[in-house]
Amino acid sequence: MRRIVWVLLALAVGVIVASALALRSRAVQDALVSRIARRRIGRNTSALLAPDALRVLLCGTSSPIPSRERAEACTAVFAGGHLWIVDTGPGSWRTLALRRVRGEAVGAVFLTHFHSDHIGELGEFNLQTWAAGRPGPLRVYGPAGVTDVVRGFTQAYADDTRFRIAHHGAALLPPERSTMAAMPVVLEGADAARILDEDGVVVTAFAVAHDPVKPAFGYRFDYGGRSVVVSGDTRPCPNLVTQARGADVLVHEAQANALVRIMEEAARDTGESRVAKILGDIPSYHSDPADVAREAVTAGVRLLVLTHFTPPPDNEVLRRIFRRDVEAVPPHGLVLGEDGTLVVLPTGSDVVQVSRLDP
Ligand SMILES: [Zn+2]
Ligand SMILES: [Zn+2]
């Protein structure tokens, strides 16, 4: 018996030593990388663009409070053969690129408002989707100031665009496709406006309450009888409940005010008065999960997905605090979103599938 153990042990050691030696070989290294490269580069997510469903992929679920696991505000909606992006928070392109999302299929970007955690990566979205083969300029919808935001990012990336054309050639990177087209949305006193109707996809912009940020929008997407509403940043807001009525999914920002209060006290006790002041200010323009759940139930949505977390619930205790005051939830429940959370709504059905798309 002891002899068998020794033989097995010697074999195991032999395998480990042989593998370590093999990994020192250039040929073995190259062969391994070649295999992985074929698998990774050849992999893509065209299936997300199939016309048989409305799909929602969270590409950034944090607020300006940083998280190791999350990018800042970004929600991707796949419908009508296109990819529609709501907000381009810092780090969010990376979330999509790691999952090999087809950037060239981007239909438009919709900015909810101009806080940095929602617009920081607009230049990268434009550059990367152009490099991926986008067939024309990138449309960017948003409140009236979107023209300035687009102009600023265009200016900041002007040299980058020029260098890349010079290096890869205008045939691969046509200069006329490198631009962004600002699409200002003005509600003119209305609560909502239909801003896009294309390939079966209808997008409605609506006003939310994020004062002093005015205007601030949420967006509703309707496709094939299915619908998703993205809140943007807002405190509890009757107009959001109206616009979300009957939607399949509500993707809503969430700020656990109990946690913010604890963090504010901690900041004050440790002499971080600037941090304490900011933490004391933010409850006035975000929504506590208990309020969001109440609104979701009132609106009659089927599934509530929380995102834009303040603070990011990256451990079990925080996740419990986010849920602890929630009384009732929609019929398909409440999901604490993560980067990569995927919701699939097949057209012509009432099915709601929630899963995760990992890198
Ligand atoms: Zn904001
Ligand atoms: Zn925000």
mmCIF file of N, CA and C in Angstrom, residues 4 85 145 180:
data_model
loop_
_atom_site.group_PDB
_atom_site.id
_atom_site.type_symbol
_atom_site.label_atom_id
_atom_site.label_comp_id
_atom_site.label_asym_id
_atom_site.label_seq_id
_atom_site.Cartn_x
_atom_site.Cartn_y
_atom_site.Cartn_z
ATOM 1 N N ILE A 4 2.548 1.839 -3.250
ATOM 2 C CA ILE A 4 1.687 2.454 -4.278
ATOM 3 C C ILE A 4 1.639 3.979 -4.090
ATOM 4 N N ILE A 85 -26.424 52.030 -26.112
ATOM 5 C CA ILE A 85 -25.680 52.223 -24.865
ATOM 6 C C ILE A 85 -26.273 53.376 -24.067
ATOM 7 N N GLY A 145 -27.023 70.111 -23.465
ATOM 8 C CA GLY A 145 -25.569 70.295 -23.400
ATOM 9 C C GLY A 145 -24.761 69.221 -24.114
ATOM 10 N N MET A 180 -18.689 61.971 -34.096
ATOM 11 C CA MET A 180 -19.920 61.770 -33.324
ATOM 12 C C MET A 180 -20.937 62.817 -33.769
#
